[in-house]
């Protein structure tokens, strides 16, 4: 929204009656919720935020003495007249922190409006208990958001709206809780049905609500909420405003935006949204990539069909079980018995691929001219090891498998025509490459799948990328081997996914850059104990 329009809005509060019906067309898509331990802290935070965020929400209920904030809010507007601010003072009974009476809640909102806030938020439960004239009085000063929060589920959205329409308001805000990904479908369909007829604000809370937080604005929600910084969320599952803008590019999301996501359980640690959204942005692809915490495959598949989702990066625990739900799978994924990439075709059919192999083969081919006849040891016999063994055998490598448990190693060796090796026999052979395809060494600096004296190879590749340099890689370096960190596999398999989904070459360097940055930030946060 142009600044000039915002400043118009900013000035409007001094000239009631306010024509709120114009407001929805003019508001930015993200409102940033601002909290503080005291009025000064809240206003100072707002002053820092306002440069990038002309639309804020002051959460008065987070203050121990909200009334003290009124003069500070007035001063804030003197220096930032172009800012649009919602004043919210949610009561404890309705999910907020304000312990005062309804009369004092309304009194505070009236004063906040007089101090300059152009919009006020009143819960449906409060509205139900106050006199119509009280709400009317508030509405002469500011636009009114009538809000309802369901902290348990996403249900009865139409009935709730019906009840809310019994009160005259400028916006109707319905926020539910997603316990399933498909709750987002319910919210999005509701917004699509009713968004043209009423000024709605709708989204789902919770980790699973991310779909509605990003896509709600194209379905019919006038705007959505973001937190000022991570750790200052005012609702479960809220993401930062900066993330909504920079990672998910919410201002550009439109009907043509294709939706992709990484699905698994758990999923919160995944770097896929960071890397894929950066790739879409760099290559100007009108697409958004979300983190999909799927508790069941059925839930995921419902969303894929209904949202619709055009491509899924599949991770634990669904890589194998998703196969039987796909319409077709490439021969390579069938052999591996696992799929990490799903594409939804125009006709709605689902096709499966496995890009883990590209993630293993590409970094090796960059270093060794050819993998033909290369002698390679793969440690592990799980999904990732299978992708490695089949991919390397297809390229003519001589592959050995070492696994803790004999049976899966035997099965894989038999299927892929590879060899089995016992740990005691490692000293008899030198390898071109050793690959760790086990989780041994993940998240610590103590464990390694091999001891230093057992490492006899030119290259050592660890699929683990956290820590960036594992103990195994450190030992390999000490033995004079060249090391290949797991992050290369991650970026190459993601690059291949990007190619499958978009038909364009992937911006590999950009993808590597953002993911290294994200890992560094994660390490810094960990070091700072956050
Ligand atoms: P998986 O299917 O569960 O297989 C795990 C394998 O590791 C099995 O062969 C298992 O042996 C072995 N293993 C597990 N714990 C062990 C231990 N304590 N000591 C010895 N062996 C052990 O897992 P996966 O999907 O193949 O993943 C393997 C690793 O690759 C994980 O660390 C994963 O994070 C990583 N990975 C990285 C990327 C990337 O992009 N960089 C992509 C995919 C996977 P048993 O048969 O004896 O149980």
XYZ file of C-alpha atoms and ligand atoms in Angstrom:
578
model
C 0.000 0.000 0.000
C 1.421 3.390 -0.924
C 2.574 5.491 2.011
C 0.379 8.409 0.921
C -2.732 6.253 1.354
C -1.538 5.098 4.711
C -0.961 8.600 5.918
C -4.463 9.446 4.731
C -5.718 6.636 6.924
C -3.470 7.798 9.699
C -5.021 11.241 9.650
C -8.573 9.963 9.462
C -8.922 9.241 13.138
C -9.111 12.931 13.851
C -12.159 13.327 11.592
C -14.984 11.030 12.675
C -17.236 9.546 11.479
C -14.720 7.215 10.066
C -15.685 5.564 6.761
C -14.439 2.083 7.544
C -15.755 0.412 4.414
C -12.818 1.896 2.532
C -10.304 0.356 4.855
C -10.069 -3.235 3.590
C -8.993 -2.104 0.151
C -6.172 -0.111 1.562
C -4.621 -2.275 4.216
C -1.313 -4.095 3.824
C -1.544 -7.872 4.003
C 0.444 -8.196 7.210
C -0.301 -6.635 10.550
C 2.550 -6.938 13.052
C 1.585 -7.707 16.623
C 3.627 -5.623 19.060
C 4.053 -6.543 22.702
C 6.146 -5.062 25.480
C 6.645 -5.363 29.200
C 5.799 -1.663 29.622
C 4.387 1.119 27.411
C 7.804 2.517 26.569
C 9.165 -0.817 25.463
C 6.071 -1.447 23.345
C 6.268 1.982 21.694
C 10.020 1.724 21.140
C 9.555 -1.627 19.445
C 6.802 -0.110 17.310
C 9.113 2.744 16.335
C 11.719 0.254 15.138
C 9.151 -1.816 13.269
C 7.276 0.985 11.630
C 9.881 1.665 8.942
C 9.152 -1.708 7.295
C 5.678 -2.280 8.703
C 3.087 0.479 8.363
C 0.391 -1.683 9.956
C 0.710 -2.679 13.632
C -1.329 -4.134 16.446
C -0.716 -2.855 19.974
C -1.448 -5.671 22.389
C -2.448 -3.598 25.385
C -3.366 -6.731 27.321
C 0.324 -7.723 27.514
C 1.006 -4.620 29.629
C 0.597 -4.868 33.396
C -0.956 -1.381 33.429
C -2.409 -0.788 29.968
C -3.894 2.617 30.867
C -0.376 4.014 31.217
C 0.188 3.300 27.538
C -2.349 5.857 26.290
C -0.134 8.991 26.488
C 2.740 7.000 24.959
C 0.479 5.883 22.078
C -0.467 9.525 21.494
C 3.214 10.465 21.275
C 3.828 7.569 18.923
C 1.211 8.917 16.509
C 2.662 12.415 16.676
C 5.894 11.116 15.204
C 4.358 8.376 13.008
C 1.082 9.783 11.678
C 1.036 7.439 8.672
C 0.884 4.253 10.696
C -2.317 2.222 10.986
C -2.690 0.626 14.415
C -5.128 -1.870 15.853
C -5.635 -1.614 19.611
C -6.337 -4.971 21.236
C -6.919 -5.612 24.905
C -8.043 -9.215 24.910
C -9.483 -10.580 28.115
C -8.048 -13.679 29.797
C -11.328 -15.551 29.347
C -11.006 -15.073 25.581
C -7.367 -16.088 25.251
C -5.718 -12.746 26.073
C -3.984 -11.416 29.164
C -6.247 -8.601 30.336
C -7.683 -9.282 33.805
C -9.914 -6.223 34.069
C -13.666 -5.955 33.592
C -15.466 -5.513 30.280
C -16.169 -1.890 31.212
C -12.480 -1.199 31.700
C -11.620 -3.078 28.495
C -14.007 -0.829 26.534
C -12.753 2.250 28.328
C -9.173 1.408 27.343
C -10.127 0.794 23.727
C -12.014 4.103 23.595
C -8.974 5.896 24.962
C -6.640 4.081 22.556
C -8.892 5.174 19.673
C -8.863 8.748 20.937
C -5.073 8.544 21.151
C -4.863 7.636 17.483
C -5.525 3.912 16.966
C -7.724 3.684 13.883
C -8.926 0.139 14.542
C -9.997 -1.615 17.742
C -10.494 -5.323 18.392
C -13.392 -6.519 20.530
C -14.062 -10.197 21.166
C -17.477 -11.620 20.348
C -17.812 -12.619 24.012
C -17.293 -9.005 25.088
C -19.701 -7.716 22.460
C -22.314 -10.155 23.704
C -22.084 -8.648 27.173
C -22.091 -4.953 26.384
C -24.839 -2.596 25.284
C -25.192 -1.889 21.534
C -24.574 1.828 22.239
C -21.208 1.002 23.766
C -20.046 -0.671 20.559
C -21.590 2.114 18.508
C -19.678 4.702 20.492
C -16.449 2.825 19.856
C -17.247 2.653 16.153
C -17.565 6.429 15.857
C -13.916 6.654 16.817
C -12.374 3.641 15.106
C -13.111 0.753 12.818
C -14.238 -2.255 14.789
C -12.862 -5.768 14.447
C -15.202 -8.256 16.042
C -13.060 -11.281 16.861
C -13.525 -14.884 17.838
C -10.771 -17.340 18.740
C -11.168 -21.094 19.021
C -8.105 -22.464 20.795
C -9.089 -26.100 20.289
C -10.356 -26.781 16.801
C -11.543 -25.542 13.425
C -15.270 -26.093 13.368
C -18.604 -24.338 12.978
C -17.061 -21.382 11.138
C -20.323 -20.537 9.368
C -22.350 -20.670 12.580
C -19.794 -18.472 14.304
C -19.918 -15.912 11.527
C -23.707 -16.018 11.626
C -23.592 -15.131 15.321
C -21.055 -12.390 14.733
C -23.121 -10.800 11.989
C -25.661 -10.004 14.674
C -23.289 -7.171 15.624
C -22.345 -4.355 13.312
C -18.610 -4.343 12.820
C -16.150 -3.358 10.124
C -14.218 -6.616 10.160
C -15.114 -10.079 11.365
C -12.076 -11.995 12.555
C -12.336 -15.738 13.059
C -9.240 -17.564 14.233
C -9.404 -21.294 14.843
C -6.868 -23.975 15.702
C -5.573 -26.453 13.144
C -4.985 -29.899 14.571
C -4.825 -31.330 11.064
C -3.457 -29.825 7.870
C -6.911 -30.233 6.358
C -8.311 -27.743 8.898
C -6.648 -25.157 6.658
C -8.803 -26.391 3.805
C -11.885 -25.770 5.944
C -10.705 -22.233 6.762
C -9.701 -21.427 3.189
C -13.000 -22.669 1.767
C -14.863 -20.631 4.364
C -12.900 -17.489 3.440
C -13.544 -18.186 -0.241
C -17.297 -18.554 0.362
C -17.784 -15.549 2.627
C -14.852 -13.233 1.882
C -16.629 -11.408 -0.930
C -19.671 -10.612 1.187
C -17.996 -9.574 4.446
C -14.664 -8.079 5.468
C -13.146 -11.176 7.016
C -9.892 -11.913 8.722
C -9.358 -15.642 9.044
C -6.550 -18.043 9.823
C -5.735 -21.164 11.809
C -3.416 -21.176 14.790
C -0.938 -23.936 15.596
C 2.037 -25.354 13.724
C -0.358 -26.877 11.209
C -1.984 -23.536 10.501
C 0.828 -22.162 8.348
C -1.089 -22.882 5.119
C -3.915 -20.542 6.131
C -1.530 -17.903 7.470
C 0.094 -17.633 4.053
C -2.767 -18.499 1.704
C -5.662 -16.993 3.671
C -5.062 -13.572 2.135
C -5.644 -14.869 -1.362
C -8.709 -16.827 -0.271
C -10.486 -13.807 1.195
C -8.850 -12.729 4.443
C -8.294 -8.965 4.352
C -4.962 -9.378 6.125
C -3.101 -11.703 8.436
C -0.950 -11.300 11.524
C 2.792 -11.761 11.968
C 4.956 -11.467 15.054
C 7.579 -8.760 15.402
C 10.381 -11.240 16.121
C 10.658 -14.962 16.791
C 9.790 -15.583 20.429
C 7.216 -12.759 20.592
C 4.309 -14.629 19.039
C 0.897 -13.510 20.267
C -0.772 -16.694 19.011
C 0.413 -20.281 18.578
C 1.961 -20.918 15.166
C 2.377 -17.227 14.343
C 5.384 -16.588 12.115
C 7.338 -13.373 11.968
C 6.137 -10.622 9.653
C 9.571 -10.614 8.064
C 9.272 -14.326 7.281
C 5.795 -13.821 5.821
C 7.175 -11.142 3.519
C 10.673 -12.332 2.710
C 10.398 -16.118 2.805
C 6.772 -16.644 1.761
C 6.458 -13.405 -0.272
C 2.939 -12.963 1.038
C 2.450 -9.622 -0.712
C 2.773 -11.407 -4.069
C 0.701 -14.514 -3.347
C -2.196 -14.586 -5.819
C -4.556 -17.104 -7.414
C -1.851 -18.218 -9.825
C 0.677 -18.907 -7.068
C 1.540 -22.598 -7.005
C 1.806 -24.203 -3.620
C 4.547 -26.660 -2.671
C 5.615 -28.061 0.665
C 7.750 -30.403 2.689
C 5.687 -33.020 4.502
C 6.736 -35.144 7.449
C 6.359 -35.705 11.155
C 8.172 -33.983 12.801
C 8.948 -31.183 10.359
C 9.744 -28.008 12.309
C 13.524 -28.462 11.893
C 13.305 -28.691 8.082
C 15.391 -26.294 6.018
C 13.376 -27.056 2.888
C 11.121 -23.942 3.110
C 14.208 -21.721 3.391
C 15.968 -23.254 0.426
C 12.976 -23.724 -1.883
C 11.419 -20.310 -1.315
C 14.811 -18.737 -2.007
C 15.044 -20.713 -5.244
C 11.528 -19.694 -6.331
C 12.306 -16.057 -5.560
C 15.637 -16.107 -7.396
C 14.124 -17.713 -10.505
C 10.960 -15.588 -10.430
C 8.683 -18.593 -10.073
C 5.217 -17.677 -8.800
C 5.217 -20.336 -6.100
C 5.354 -20.668 -2.348
C 6.804 -23.517 -0.309
C 5.349 -24.409 3.100
C 6.212 -26.660 5.986
C 3.506 -29.326 6.300
C 3.367 -31.128 9.617
C 1.341 -34.159 8.526
C 0.282 -36.474 11.321
C -1.145 -38.904 8.760
C -0.700 -39.496 5.048
C -4.462 -39.227 4.569
C -4.396 -35.693 5.972
C -1.538 -34.738 3.660
C -3.227 -36.209 0.598
C -6.462 -34.348 1.370
C -4.537 -31.065 1.307
C -2.659 -31.992 -1.852
C -6.014 -32.530 -3.563
C -7.997 -29.664 -2.049
C -5.574 -26.728 -1.716
C -4.244 -27.931 -4.294
C -0.555 -28.544 -3.607
C 1.503 -28.918 -6.775
C 4.535 -30.658 -5.339
C 5.608 -32.273 -2.106
C 9.027 -32.949 -0.732
C 8.400 -36.095 1.291
C 10.406 -36.875 4.370
C 10.288 -39.183 7.411
C 8.146 -41.193 8.056
C 6.319 -41.180 4.696
C 9.007 -41.822 2.079
C 8.059 -45.483 1.711
C 4.363 -45.488 2.602
C 3.456 -42.752 0.131
C 4.354 -44.998 -2.806
C 1.074 -46.913 -2.741
C -0.907 -43.641 -2.939
C 0.745 -42.411 -6.122
C -0.596 -42.879 -9.636
C 2.853 -43.544 -11.025
C 6.436 -43.695 -9.833
C 9.653 -43.591 -11.852
C 11.516 -46.885 -12.143
C 14.326 -45.637 -9.921
C 12.024 -44.816 -6.966
C 10.292 -48.164 -7.389
C 13.632 -49.952 -7.116
C 14.691 -47.924 -4.077
C 11.254 -48.426 -2.549
C 11.118 -44.786 -1.428
C 9.931 -41.498 -2.890
C 10.977 -38.053 -1.689
C 9.377 -35.958 -4.423
C 5.748 -35.851 -5.503
C 4.421 -33.912 -8.456
C 0.745 -33.220 -8.955
C -0.024 -33.120 -12.668
C -2.688 -30.944 -14.332
C -5.160 -33.831 -14.226
C -4.638 -34.208 -10.472
C -2.598 -37.410 -10.812
C 0.341 -37.846 -8.456
C 3.767 -38.877 -9.712
C 6.674 -39.910 -7.520
C 10.422 -39.436 -7.904
C 13.486 -39.908 -5.729
C 16.011 -37.098 -5.814
C 18.191 -38.395 -2.967
C 20.203 -40.238 -5.603
C 20.953 -36.963 -7.392
C 21.991 -35.580 -4.000
C 24.588 -38.327 -3.668
C 25.737 -38.764 -7.242
C 26.066 -35.101 -8.245
C 28.608 -34.064 -5.556
C 30.657 -37.171 -6.404
C 30.548 -36.582 -10.155
C 31.719 -33.017 -9.569
C 34.856 -34.408 -7.922
C 35.589 -37.742 -9.573
C 35.436 -37.533 -13.339
C 33.432 -40.696 -13.545
C 31.816 -43.045 -11.083
C 32.345 -45.985 -13.440
C 34.414 -48.616 -11.588
C 34.849 -46.342 -8.560
C 35.082 -48.452 -5.405
C 32.561 -47.071 -2.935
C 31.642 -48.144 0.585
C 28.124 -47.270 1.751
C 27.559 -47.504 5.519
C 23.887 -48.208 6.252
C 21.096 -50.035 4.477
C 18.103 -47.756 5.108
C 16.303 -45.459 2.676
C 19.183 -43.084 1.996
C 21.663 -45.949 1.641
C 19.326 -47.610 -0.865
C 19.217 -44.392 -2.931
C 23.028 -44.312 -2.862
C 23.585 -47.975 -3.702
C 21.124 -48.113 -6.617
C 22.299 -44.753 -8.013
C 25.953 -45.709 -7.837
C 25.379 -49.164 -9.324
C 23.511 -47.540 -12.222
C 26.667 -45.526 -12.874
C 28.879 -48.608 -12.875
C 30.494 -48.235 -9.463
C 31.762 -51.171 -7.438
C 29.618 -50.840 -4.316
C 30.173 -52.361 -0.877
C 27.603 -52.220 1.917
C 28.384 -52.208 5.635
C 25.444 -52.263 8.006
C 24.832 -52.851 11.699
C 22.163 -55.443 10.950
C 22.880 -58.149 8.415
C 19.422 -58.765 6.906
C 18.675 -55.364 5.283
C 22.241 -55.190 3.970
C 21.909 -58.647 2.401
C 18.582 -57.765 0.846
C 19.909 -54.524 -0.627
C 23.102 -56.171 -1.893
C 21.036 -58.854 -3.556
C 18.571 -56.407 -5.168
C 21.229 -53.987 -6.407
C 23.942 -56.544 -7.228
C 26.259 -54.908 -4.715
C 28.600 -56.587 -2.211
C 28.486 -56.920 1.535
C 31.547 -56.233 3.641
C 32.218 -56.996 7.281
C 33.755 -54.331 9.455
C 36.776 -56.542 10.192
C 37.516 -56.731 6.465
C 37.672 -52.979 5.902
C 41.438 -52.936 6.434
C 41.886 -55.189 3.403
C 40.460 -52.626 0.976
C 41.046 -49.026 -0.056
C 38.024 -47.094 -1.336
C 37.600 -44.147 -3.637
C 34.676 -42.981 -1.518
C 33.142 -43.871 1.845
C 29.584 -42.664 2.415
C 27.887 -42.526 5.809
C 24.173 -43.209 5.325
C 23.391 -43.764 9.016
C 22.352 -41.203 11.639
C 25.489 -41.989 13.684
C 27.113 -38.639 14.528
C 23.961 -36.570 14.047
C 23.627 -33.699 16.511
C 26.859 -34.444 18.373
C 30.644 -34.456 18.065
C 31.184 -37.777 19.825
C 30.009 -40.489 17.472
C 31.427 -41.708 14.213
C 30.387 -44.739 12.160
C 34.075 -45.678 11.708
C 37.201 -45.183 13.739
C 40.054 -43.164 12.277
C 42.226 -46.168 11.412
C 39.290 -47.737 9.507
C 38.998 -44.796 7.126
C 40.903 -45.634 4.006
C 39.497 -43.559 1.156
C 40.187 -40.579 -1.107
C 36.803 -39.007 -0.378
C 34.560 -39.277 2.674
C 30.931 -38.189 2.322
C 28.690 -37.831 5.365
C 24.969 -37.485 4.651
C 24.484 -35.823 8.046
C 24.481 -32.018 7.860
C 24.004 -31.144 11.505
C 26.710 -30.591 12.654
C 28.123 -29.189 9.423
C 31.361 -31.050 10.023
C 30.721 -34.305 11.848
C 33.234 -36.231 13.908
C 33.428 -38.728 11.037
C 34.460 -35.947 8.634
C 36.990 -34.600 11.138
C 38.574 -38.048 11.452
C 38.579 -38.389 7.665
C 40.286 -35.023 7.284
C 42.892 -36.104 9.803
C 43.484 -39.225 7.669
C 44.128 -37.025 4.629
C 40.815 -37.717 2.855
C 38.855 -35.006 1.070
C 35.518 -34.481 2.732
C 32.016 -33.935 1.345
C 29.584 -32.522 3.898
C 25.922 -33.602 4.029
C 24.710 -30.131 3.151
C 25.855 -30.737 -0.427
C 23.532 -33.718 -0.631
C 20.707 -31.664 0.806
C 21.179 -28.855 -1.703
C 21.642 -31.157 -4.707
C 18.543 -33.222 -3.923
C 16.560 -29.988 -3.454
C 17.970 -28.599 -6.714
C 16.764 -31.718 -8.532
C 13.306 -31.274 -6.968
C 13.238 -27.698 -8.182
C 14.070 -28.900 -11.698
C 11.334 -31.546 -11.628
C 8.717 -29.082 -10.382
C 9.566 -26.089 -12.546
C 11.408 -27.473 -15.566
C 14.078 -24.798 -14.976
C 17.718 -25.211 -13.941
C 18.035 -24.703 -10.187
C 19.923 -21.702 -8.752
C 22.324 -23.998 -6.914
C 24.698 -21.330 -5.562
C 21.843 -19.271 -4.142
C 20.310 -22.371 -2.569
C 23.621 -23.319 -0.966
C 24.143 -19.752 0.258
C 20.776 -19.465 2.028
C 20.993 -22.866 3.598
C 24.490 -22.247 4.959
C 23.276 -18.952 6.347
C 20.289 -20.638 7.995
C 22.522 -23.299 9.546
C 24.872 -20.617 10.825
C 21.969 -18.702 12.373
C 20.722 -21.919 13.941
C 24.185 -22.606 15.395
C 24.383 -19.029 16.728
C 20.978 -19.357 18.375
C 22.037 -22.679 19.891
C 25.275 -21.119 21.177
C 23.289 -18.230 22.667
C 21.072 -20.808 24.400
C 17.855 -19.734 22.625
P 16.866 -45.074 7.885
O 16.090 -45.547 6.709
O 16.269 -45.080 9.232
O 18.207 -45.983 7.954
C 19.129 -45.820 8.971
C 20.308 -46.742 8.728
O 21.292 -46.394 9.717
C 20.006 -48.198 8.899
O 20.806 -48.929 8.002
C 20.431 -48.473 10.342
O 20.919 -49.771 10.536
C 21.594 -47.550 10.484
N 21.761 -47.142 11.883
C 20.875 -46.450 12.628
N 21.372 -46.242 13.856
C 22.588 -46.841 13.889
C 23.584 -46.982 14.879
N 23.425 -46.452 16.094
N 24.720 -47.641 14.568
C 24.878 -48.167 13.333
N 23.975 -48.072 12.343
C 22.834 -47.417 12.624
O 17.411 -43.601 7.648
P 17.728 -42.893 6.258
O 16.527 -42.180 5.757
O 18.387 -43.888 5.357
O 18.751 -41.763 6.702
C 20.090 -42.078 7.064
C 20.865 -40.801 7.328
O 20.978 -40.037 6.141
C 20.190 -39.892 8.356
O 21.190 -39.361 9.191
C 19.578 -38.804 7.519
O 19.479 -37.589 8.230
C 20.580 -38.699 6.389
N 19.987 -38.131 5.176
C 20.507 -36.969 4.729
C 19.996 -36.389 3.590
C 20.589 -35.107 3.086
O 19.936 -34.448 2.265
N 21.785 -34.731 3.498
C 18.944 -37.004 2.888
C 18.437 -38.228 3.382
C 18.976 -38.772 4.527
P 19.976 -51.005 10.960
O 19.533 -51.633 9.688
O 20.890 -51.846 11.764
O 18.856 -50.422 11.762
